Coordinates of C-alpha atoms and ligand atoms in Angstrom, one line a residue:
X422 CA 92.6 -57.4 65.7
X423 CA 91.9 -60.9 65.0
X424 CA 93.8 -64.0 65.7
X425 CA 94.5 -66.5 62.6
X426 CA 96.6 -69.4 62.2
X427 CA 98.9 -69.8 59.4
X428 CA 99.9 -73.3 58.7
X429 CA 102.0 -74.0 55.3
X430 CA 103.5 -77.2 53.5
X431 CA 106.2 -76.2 51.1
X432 CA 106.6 -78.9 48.6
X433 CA 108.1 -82.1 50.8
X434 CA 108.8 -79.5 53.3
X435 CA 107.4 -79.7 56.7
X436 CA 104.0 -79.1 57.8
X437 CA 104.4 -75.9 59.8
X438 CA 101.7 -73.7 62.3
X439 CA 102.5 -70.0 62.2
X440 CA 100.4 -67.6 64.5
X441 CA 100.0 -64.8 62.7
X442 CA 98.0 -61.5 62.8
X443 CA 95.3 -61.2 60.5
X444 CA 93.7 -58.0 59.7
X445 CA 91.6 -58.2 56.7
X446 CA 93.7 -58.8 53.9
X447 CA 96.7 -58.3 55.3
X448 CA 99.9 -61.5 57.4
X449 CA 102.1 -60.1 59.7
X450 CA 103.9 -62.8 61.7
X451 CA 103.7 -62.0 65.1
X452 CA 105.2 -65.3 67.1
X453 CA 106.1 -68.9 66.2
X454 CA 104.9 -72.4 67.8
X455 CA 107.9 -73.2 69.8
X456 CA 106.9 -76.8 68.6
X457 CA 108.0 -75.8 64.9
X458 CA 110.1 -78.2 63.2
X459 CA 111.7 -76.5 61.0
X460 CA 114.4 -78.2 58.3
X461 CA 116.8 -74.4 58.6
X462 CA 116.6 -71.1 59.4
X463 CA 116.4 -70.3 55.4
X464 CA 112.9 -71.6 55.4
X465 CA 111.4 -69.5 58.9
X466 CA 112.9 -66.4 57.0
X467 CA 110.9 -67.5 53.7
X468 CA 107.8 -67.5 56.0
X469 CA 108.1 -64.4 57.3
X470 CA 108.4 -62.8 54.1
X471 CA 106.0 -64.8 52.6
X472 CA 103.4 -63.0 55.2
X473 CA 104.2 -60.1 53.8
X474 CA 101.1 -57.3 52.7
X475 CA 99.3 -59.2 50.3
X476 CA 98.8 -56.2 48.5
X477 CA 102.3 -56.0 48.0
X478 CA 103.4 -56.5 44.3
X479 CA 106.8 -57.9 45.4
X480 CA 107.5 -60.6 48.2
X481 CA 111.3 -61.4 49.0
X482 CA 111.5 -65.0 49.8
X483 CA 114.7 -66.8 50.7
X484 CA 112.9 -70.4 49.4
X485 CA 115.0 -72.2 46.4
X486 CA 115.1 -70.4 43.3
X487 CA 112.8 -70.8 40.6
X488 CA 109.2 -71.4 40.1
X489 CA 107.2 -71.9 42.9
X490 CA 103.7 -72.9 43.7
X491 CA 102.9 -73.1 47.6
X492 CA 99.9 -73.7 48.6
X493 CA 99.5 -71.9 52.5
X494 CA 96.6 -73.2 55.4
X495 CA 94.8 -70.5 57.0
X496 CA 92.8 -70.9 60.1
X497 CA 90.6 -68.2 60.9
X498 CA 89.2 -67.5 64.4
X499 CA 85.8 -69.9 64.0
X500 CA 88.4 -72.5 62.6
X501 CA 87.2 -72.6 59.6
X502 CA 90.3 -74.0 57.2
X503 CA 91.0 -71.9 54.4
X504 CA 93.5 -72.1 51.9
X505 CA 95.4 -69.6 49.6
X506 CA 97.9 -70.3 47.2
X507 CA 101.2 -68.5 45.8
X508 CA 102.4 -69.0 42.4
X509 CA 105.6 -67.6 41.3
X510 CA 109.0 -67.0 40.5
X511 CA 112.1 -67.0 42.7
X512 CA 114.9 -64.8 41.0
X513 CA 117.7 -63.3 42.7
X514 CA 116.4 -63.1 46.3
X515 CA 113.0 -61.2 45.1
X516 CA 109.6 -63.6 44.5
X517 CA 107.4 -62.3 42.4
X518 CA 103.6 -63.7 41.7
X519 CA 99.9 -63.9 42.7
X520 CA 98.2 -64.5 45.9
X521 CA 95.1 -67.2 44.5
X522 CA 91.9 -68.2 47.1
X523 CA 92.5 -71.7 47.1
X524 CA 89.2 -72.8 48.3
X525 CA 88.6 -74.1 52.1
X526 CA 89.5 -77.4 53.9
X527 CA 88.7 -80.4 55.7
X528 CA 89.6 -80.8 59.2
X529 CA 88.5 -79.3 63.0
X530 CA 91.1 -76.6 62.5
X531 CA 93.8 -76.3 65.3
X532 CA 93.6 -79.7 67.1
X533 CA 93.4 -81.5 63.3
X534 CA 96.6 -78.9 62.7
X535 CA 98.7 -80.3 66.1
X536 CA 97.8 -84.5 65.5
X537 CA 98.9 -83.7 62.2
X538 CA 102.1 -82.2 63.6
X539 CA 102.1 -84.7 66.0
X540 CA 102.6 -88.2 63.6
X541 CA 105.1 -86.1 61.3
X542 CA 107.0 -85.5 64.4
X543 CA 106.0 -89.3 66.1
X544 CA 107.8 -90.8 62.8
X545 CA 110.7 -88.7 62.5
X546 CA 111.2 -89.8 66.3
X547 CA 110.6 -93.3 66.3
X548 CA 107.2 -93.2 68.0
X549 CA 105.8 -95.7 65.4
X550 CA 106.2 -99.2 66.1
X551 CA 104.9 -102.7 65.8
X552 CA 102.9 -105.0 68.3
X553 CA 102.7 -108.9 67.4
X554 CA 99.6 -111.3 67.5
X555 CA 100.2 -114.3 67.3
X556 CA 98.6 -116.6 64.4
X557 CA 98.4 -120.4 65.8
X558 CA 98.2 -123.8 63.7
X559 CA 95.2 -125.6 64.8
X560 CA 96.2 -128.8 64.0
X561 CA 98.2 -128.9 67.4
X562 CA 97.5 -125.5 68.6
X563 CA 100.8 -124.6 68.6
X564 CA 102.7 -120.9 67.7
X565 CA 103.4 -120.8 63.4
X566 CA 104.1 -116.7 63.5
X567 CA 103.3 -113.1 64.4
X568 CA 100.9 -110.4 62.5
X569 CA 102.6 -107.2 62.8
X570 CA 100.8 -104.5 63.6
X571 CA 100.7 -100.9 64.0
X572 CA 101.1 -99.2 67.1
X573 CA 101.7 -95.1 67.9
X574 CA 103.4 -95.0 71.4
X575 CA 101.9 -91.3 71.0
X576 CA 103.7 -88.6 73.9
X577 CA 100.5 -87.0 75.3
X578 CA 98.0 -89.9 74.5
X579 CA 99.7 -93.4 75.2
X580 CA 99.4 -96.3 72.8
X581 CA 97.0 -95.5 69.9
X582 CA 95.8 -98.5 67.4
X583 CA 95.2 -97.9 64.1
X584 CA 92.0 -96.9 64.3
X585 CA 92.8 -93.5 65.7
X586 CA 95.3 -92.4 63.4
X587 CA 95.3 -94.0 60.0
X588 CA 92.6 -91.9 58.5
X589 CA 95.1 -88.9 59.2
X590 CA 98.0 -90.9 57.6
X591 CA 95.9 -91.4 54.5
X592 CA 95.1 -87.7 54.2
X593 CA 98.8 -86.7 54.8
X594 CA 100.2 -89.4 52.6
X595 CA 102.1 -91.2 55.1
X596 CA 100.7 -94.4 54.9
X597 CA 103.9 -95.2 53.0
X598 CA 106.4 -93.8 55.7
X599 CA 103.9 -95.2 58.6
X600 CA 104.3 -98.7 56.9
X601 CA 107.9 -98.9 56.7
X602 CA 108.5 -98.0 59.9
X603 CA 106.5 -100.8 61.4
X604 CA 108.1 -103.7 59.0
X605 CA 111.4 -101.9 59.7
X606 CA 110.8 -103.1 63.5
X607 CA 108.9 -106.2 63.0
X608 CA 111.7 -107.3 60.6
X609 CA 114.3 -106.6 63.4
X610 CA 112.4 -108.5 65.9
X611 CA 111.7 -111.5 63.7
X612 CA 115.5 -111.6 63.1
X613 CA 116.5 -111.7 66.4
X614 CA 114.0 -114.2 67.3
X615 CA 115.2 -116.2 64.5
X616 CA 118.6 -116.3 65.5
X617 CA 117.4 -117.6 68.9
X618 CA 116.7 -120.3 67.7
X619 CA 113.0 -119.7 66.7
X620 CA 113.6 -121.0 63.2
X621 CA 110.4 -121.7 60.4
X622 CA 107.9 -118.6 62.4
X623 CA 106.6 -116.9 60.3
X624 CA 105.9 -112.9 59.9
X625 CA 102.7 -111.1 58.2
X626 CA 102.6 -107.8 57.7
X627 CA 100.1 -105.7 56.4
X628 CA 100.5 -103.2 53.3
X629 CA 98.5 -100.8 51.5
X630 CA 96.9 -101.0 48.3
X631 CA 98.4 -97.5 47.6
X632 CA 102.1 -99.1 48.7
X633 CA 101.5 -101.8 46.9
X634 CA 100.9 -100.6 43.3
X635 CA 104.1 -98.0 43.9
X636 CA 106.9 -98.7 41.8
X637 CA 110.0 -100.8 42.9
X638 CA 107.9 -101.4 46.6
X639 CA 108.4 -105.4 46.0
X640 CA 111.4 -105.2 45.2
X641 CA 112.1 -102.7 48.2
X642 CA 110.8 -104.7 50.4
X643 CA 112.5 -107.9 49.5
X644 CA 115.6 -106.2 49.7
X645 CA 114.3 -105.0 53.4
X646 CA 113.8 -108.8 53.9
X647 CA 117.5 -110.0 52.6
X648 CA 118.9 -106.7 55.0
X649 CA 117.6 -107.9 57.6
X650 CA 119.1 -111.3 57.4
X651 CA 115.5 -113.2 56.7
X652 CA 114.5 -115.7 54.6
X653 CA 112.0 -114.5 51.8
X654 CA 109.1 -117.2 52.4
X655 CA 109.1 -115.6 55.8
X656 CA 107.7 -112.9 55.0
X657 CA 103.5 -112.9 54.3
X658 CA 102.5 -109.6 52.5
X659 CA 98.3 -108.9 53.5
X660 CA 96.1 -106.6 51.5
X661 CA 93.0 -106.1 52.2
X662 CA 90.4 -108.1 49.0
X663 CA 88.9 -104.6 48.8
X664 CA 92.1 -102.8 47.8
X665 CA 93.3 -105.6 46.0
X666 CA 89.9 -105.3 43.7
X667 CA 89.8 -101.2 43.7
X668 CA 93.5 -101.8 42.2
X669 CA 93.0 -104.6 40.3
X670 CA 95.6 -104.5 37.3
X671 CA 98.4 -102.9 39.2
X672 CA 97.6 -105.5 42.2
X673 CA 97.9 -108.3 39.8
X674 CA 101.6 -106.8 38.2
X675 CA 102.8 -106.4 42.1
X676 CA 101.7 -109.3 44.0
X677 CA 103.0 -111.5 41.0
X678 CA 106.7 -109.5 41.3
X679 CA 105.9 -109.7 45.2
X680 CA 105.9 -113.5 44.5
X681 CA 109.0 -113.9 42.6
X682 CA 110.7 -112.5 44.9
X683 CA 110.0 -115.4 47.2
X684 CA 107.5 -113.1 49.6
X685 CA 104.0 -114.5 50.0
X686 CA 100.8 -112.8 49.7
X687 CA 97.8 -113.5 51.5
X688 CA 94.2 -111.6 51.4
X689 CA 93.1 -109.9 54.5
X690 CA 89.4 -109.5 55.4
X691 CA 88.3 -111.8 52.7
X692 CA 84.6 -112.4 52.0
X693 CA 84.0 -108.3 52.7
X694 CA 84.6 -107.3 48.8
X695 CA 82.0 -109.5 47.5
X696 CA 84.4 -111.0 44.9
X697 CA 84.5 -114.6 44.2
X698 CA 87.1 -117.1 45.1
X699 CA 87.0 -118.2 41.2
X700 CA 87.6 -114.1 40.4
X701 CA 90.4 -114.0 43.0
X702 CA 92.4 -117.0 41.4
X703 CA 93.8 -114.8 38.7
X704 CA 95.4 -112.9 41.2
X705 CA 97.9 -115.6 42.2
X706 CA 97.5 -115.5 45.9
X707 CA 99.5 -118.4 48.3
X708 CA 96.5 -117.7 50.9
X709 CA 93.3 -116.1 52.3
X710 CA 92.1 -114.8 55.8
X711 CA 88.8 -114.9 56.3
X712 CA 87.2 -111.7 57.9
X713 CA 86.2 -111.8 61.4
X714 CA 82.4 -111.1 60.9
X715 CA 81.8 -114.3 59.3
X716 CA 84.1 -116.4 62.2
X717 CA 81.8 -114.2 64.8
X718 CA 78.7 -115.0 63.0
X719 CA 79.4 -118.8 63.1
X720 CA 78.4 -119.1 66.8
X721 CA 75.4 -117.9 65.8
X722 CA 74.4 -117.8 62.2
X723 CA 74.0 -121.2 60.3
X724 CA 74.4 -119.1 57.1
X725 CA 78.1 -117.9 58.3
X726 CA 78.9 -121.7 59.0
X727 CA 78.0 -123.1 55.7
X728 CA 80.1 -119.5 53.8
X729 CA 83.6 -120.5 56.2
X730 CA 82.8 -124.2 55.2
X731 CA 82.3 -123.2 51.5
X732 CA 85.4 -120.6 51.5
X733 CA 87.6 -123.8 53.0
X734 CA 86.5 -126.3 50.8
X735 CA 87.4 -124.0 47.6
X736 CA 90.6 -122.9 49.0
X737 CA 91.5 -126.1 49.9
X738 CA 91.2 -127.4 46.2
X739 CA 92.8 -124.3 44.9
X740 CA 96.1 -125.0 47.3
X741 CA 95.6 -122.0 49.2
X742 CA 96.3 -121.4 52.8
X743 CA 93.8 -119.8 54.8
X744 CA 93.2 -118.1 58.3
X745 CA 90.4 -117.5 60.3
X746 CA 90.4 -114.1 62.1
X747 CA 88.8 -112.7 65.2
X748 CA 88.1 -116.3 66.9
X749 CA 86.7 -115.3 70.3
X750 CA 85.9 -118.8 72.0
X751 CA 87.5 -121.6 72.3
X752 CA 84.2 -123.6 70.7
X753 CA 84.6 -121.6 67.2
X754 CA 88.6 -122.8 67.0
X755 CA 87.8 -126.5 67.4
X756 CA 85.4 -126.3 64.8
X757 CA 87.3 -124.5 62.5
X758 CA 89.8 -126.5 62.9
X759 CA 87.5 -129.7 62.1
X760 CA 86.4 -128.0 58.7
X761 CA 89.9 -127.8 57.7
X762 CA 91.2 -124.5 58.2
X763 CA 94.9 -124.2 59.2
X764 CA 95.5 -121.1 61.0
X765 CA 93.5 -118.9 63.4
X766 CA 94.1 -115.8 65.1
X767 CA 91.6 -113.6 67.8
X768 CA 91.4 -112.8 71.3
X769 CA 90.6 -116.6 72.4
X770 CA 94.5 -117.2 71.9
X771 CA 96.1 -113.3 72.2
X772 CA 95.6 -109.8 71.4
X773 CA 98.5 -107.2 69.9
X774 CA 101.8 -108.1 72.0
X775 CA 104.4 -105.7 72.4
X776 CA 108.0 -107.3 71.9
X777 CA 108.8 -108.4 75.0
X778 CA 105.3 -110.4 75.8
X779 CA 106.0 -111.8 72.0
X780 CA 109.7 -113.0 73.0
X781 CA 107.6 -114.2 76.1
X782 CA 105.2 -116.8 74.3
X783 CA 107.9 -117.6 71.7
X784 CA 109.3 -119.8 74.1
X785 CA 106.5 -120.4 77.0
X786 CA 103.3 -120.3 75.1
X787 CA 99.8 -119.4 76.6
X788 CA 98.6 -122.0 79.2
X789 CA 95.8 -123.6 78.1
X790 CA 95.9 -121.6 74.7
X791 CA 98.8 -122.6 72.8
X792 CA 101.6 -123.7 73.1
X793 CA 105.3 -122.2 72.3
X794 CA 106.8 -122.2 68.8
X795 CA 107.8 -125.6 67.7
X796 CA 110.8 -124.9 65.1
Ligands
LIG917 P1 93.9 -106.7 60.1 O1 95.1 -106.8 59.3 O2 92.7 -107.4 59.7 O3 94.3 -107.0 61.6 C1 93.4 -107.6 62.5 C2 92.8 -106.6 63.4 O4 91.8 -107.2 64.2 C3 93.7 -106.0 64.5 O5 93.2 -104.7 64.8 C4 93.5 -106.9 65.7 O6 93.9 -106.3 66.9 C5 92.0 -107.2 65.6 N1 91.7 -108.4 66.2 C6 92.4 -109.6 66.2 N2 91.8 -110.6 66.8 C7 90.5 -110.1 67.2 C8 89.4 -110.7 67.8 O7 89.4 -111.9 68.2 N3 88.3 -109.9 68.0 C9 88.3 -108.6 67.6 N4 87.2 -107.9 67.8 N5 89.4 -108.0 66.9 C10 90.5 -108.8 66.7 P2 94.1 -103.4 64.7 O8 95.5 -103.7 65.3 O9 93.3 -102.3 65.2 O10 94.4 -103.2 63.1 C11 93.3 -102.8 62.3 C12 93.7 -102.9 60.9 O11 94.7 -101.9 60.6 C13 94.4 -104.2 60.5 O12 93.4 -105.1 60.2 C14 95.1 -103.8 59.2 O13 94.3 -103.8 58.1 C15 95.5 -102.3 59.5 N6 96.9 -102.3 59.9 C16 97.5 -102.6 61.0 N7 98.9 -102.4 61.0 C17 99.1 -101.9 59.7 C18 100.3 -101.6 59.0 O14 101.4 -101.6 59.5 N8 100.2 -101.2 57.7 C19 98.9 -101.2 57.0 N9 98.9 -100.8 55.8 N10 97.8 -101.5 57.7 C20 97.9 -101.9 59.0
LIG918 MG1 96.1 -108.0 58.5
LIG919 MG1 92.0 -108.8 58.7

């Protein structure tokens, strides 16, 4: 007989992996992951009944009552993802409906199945946190604030970045749930380093275009801000210029409610989106950071030189504050900071810092980097 996986989301329920046996057309649950998370016993029985004979005209299912639609993930022995879906009714203990083919899936079957598993589970348990880099004024190379950013302290894998697991929260829609957990922290940290003492640091953090264009998230988030005992112009919201484009309306609506609010809202990775500076003013923005590749290319490139130059000079006369990202060597930071730019942030000074190294060069600085907050 052959070996299949059953794998099902109910509705907002949990993502769950089955093993099941799986002869032709036919479920019969035959063990469970012992990793199964499961929100009550209700649900496992649902499960089982739901892999009943698919032949079977009537299914009991223990599930809420009423009309369901539940779509259930089927790995088959070359781990190939299929999926099939039940649509139905729910009355009196007894489900009745149809078994549809529901197409076939992205994803490498089992492993995609446990990393999924595995950042439900990592958020639920705290796993998901933030590591700070420091963003330093160049006028006197001193500390102004922290980027937050996203860190997965993962149990098998160590620290991940979010190169290795944002794609997945994408796909699983938890970009939302990953991204308040991280300002959650950072927000905590920021507060206790301002009641240290550490007044006037400032704290970006980085949001979503999808989080950004959800209803009430400003004003969410502000309230997060006022929780957490900050002051609002704290707080610097980054999007990316691409996502702020790809959503351009509802961008506009939410960075100007963002604003009232008191919270300031940069754009990250400018100069990738090929929009103009001119074509950006409408969208109200208090600052800009300019993407790496162009702060790299200036060691180099003549061309990159004279765009960072141009980009200053118009954001300068449009009031706007800008950073340069990714500065590698000290040579690139002196310059920029001789064309007018006020921030930087890169390697040259510090990478991601976990809390503790943050708390560190609060106070002490970098020698010969920067130098320690100045409130
Ligand atoms: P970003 O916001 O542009 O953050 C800067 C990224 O560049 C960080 O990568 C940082 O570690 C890296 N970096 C900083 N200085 C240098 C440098 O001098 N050289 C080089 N080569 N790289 C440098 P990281 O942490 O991997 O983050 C990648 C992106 O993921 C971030 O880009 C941001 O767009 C996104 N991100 C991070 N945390 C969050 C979050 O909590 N929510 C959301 N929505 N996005 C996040
Ligand atoms: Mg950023
Ligand atoms: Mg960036």
């Amino acid at each position: 007989m052959d070996r299949a996986c059953i794998t099902e989301a109910l509705a907002g329920a949990d993502a769950l992996v089955l093993r099941v046996d799986y002869p032709r057309d036919q479920f019969a649950i035959d063990g469970v992951s012992t990793r199964l998370s499961l929100p009550g016993a209700g649900m496992l029985n649902a499960f089982q009944a739901l892999c009943a004979p698919v032949d079977q005209p009537k299914l009991t299912v223990l599930a809420r009552e009423g009309r369901s639609d539940i779509r259930l993930r089927l790995i088959d022995p070359q781990n190939v993802v299929r999926f099939v879906r039940l649509v139905g009714t729910h009355k009196g203990g007894v489900w009745q409906g149809l078994i549809l083919p529901a197409g076939t899936g992205p994803g490498a079957g089992l492993a995609r199945i446990e990393a999924e598993h595995a950042l439900h589970q990592g958020l639920k348990d705290g796993e998901m946190t933030a590591f700070y880099q420091p963003l330093i004024r160049l006028s006197d190379e001193s500390l102004a604030g922290f980027e937050a950013l996203a860190r997965w302290y993962h149990p098998d894998q160590g620290l991940l970045g979010p190169d290795d697991f944002f794609s997945l929260a994408k796909d699983l829609g938890l970009l939302g749930t990953m991204g308040e957990a991280v300002r959650a922290r950072a927000m905590k940290d920021m507060a206790a380093w301002t009641a240290s003492g550490h007044d006037g640091l400032y704290l970006a953090v980085n949001v979503s275009g999808w989080e950004l264009t959800q209803r009430g998230f400003a004003e969410q988030l502000s309230a997060l801000v006022v929780g957490a005992g900050l002051k609002r112009g704290q707080i610097k919201v980054e999007i990316t210029e691409t996502e702020v484009m790809r959503h351009a309306d509802a961008a506009m609506g939410a960075i100007a409610t963002l604003r009232r609010h008191g919270v300031l809202v940069l754009l990250d990775d400018f100069g990738t989106g090929y929009s103009s500076l001119a074509r950006l003013s409408r969208f109200g923005v208090d600052g800009l950071k300019i993407d790496q590749y162009f702060i790299r290319a200036m060691a180099s490139d003549e061309g990159a030189r004279t765009i960072v130059q141009s980009v200053l000079t118009l954001a300068q006369d449009m009031g706007l504050s800008v950073v340069a990202e990714g500065v590698e060597e000290r040579d690139i930071a002196l310059r920029l900071r001789d064309m007018g730019c006020t921030y930087a942030q890169g390697f040259y000074y510090d990478g991601a810092l976990n809390p503790e190294a943050a708390s560190t060069v609060l106070s002490a600085g970098r020698a010969g980097r920067y130098h320690a907050h100045q409130a």
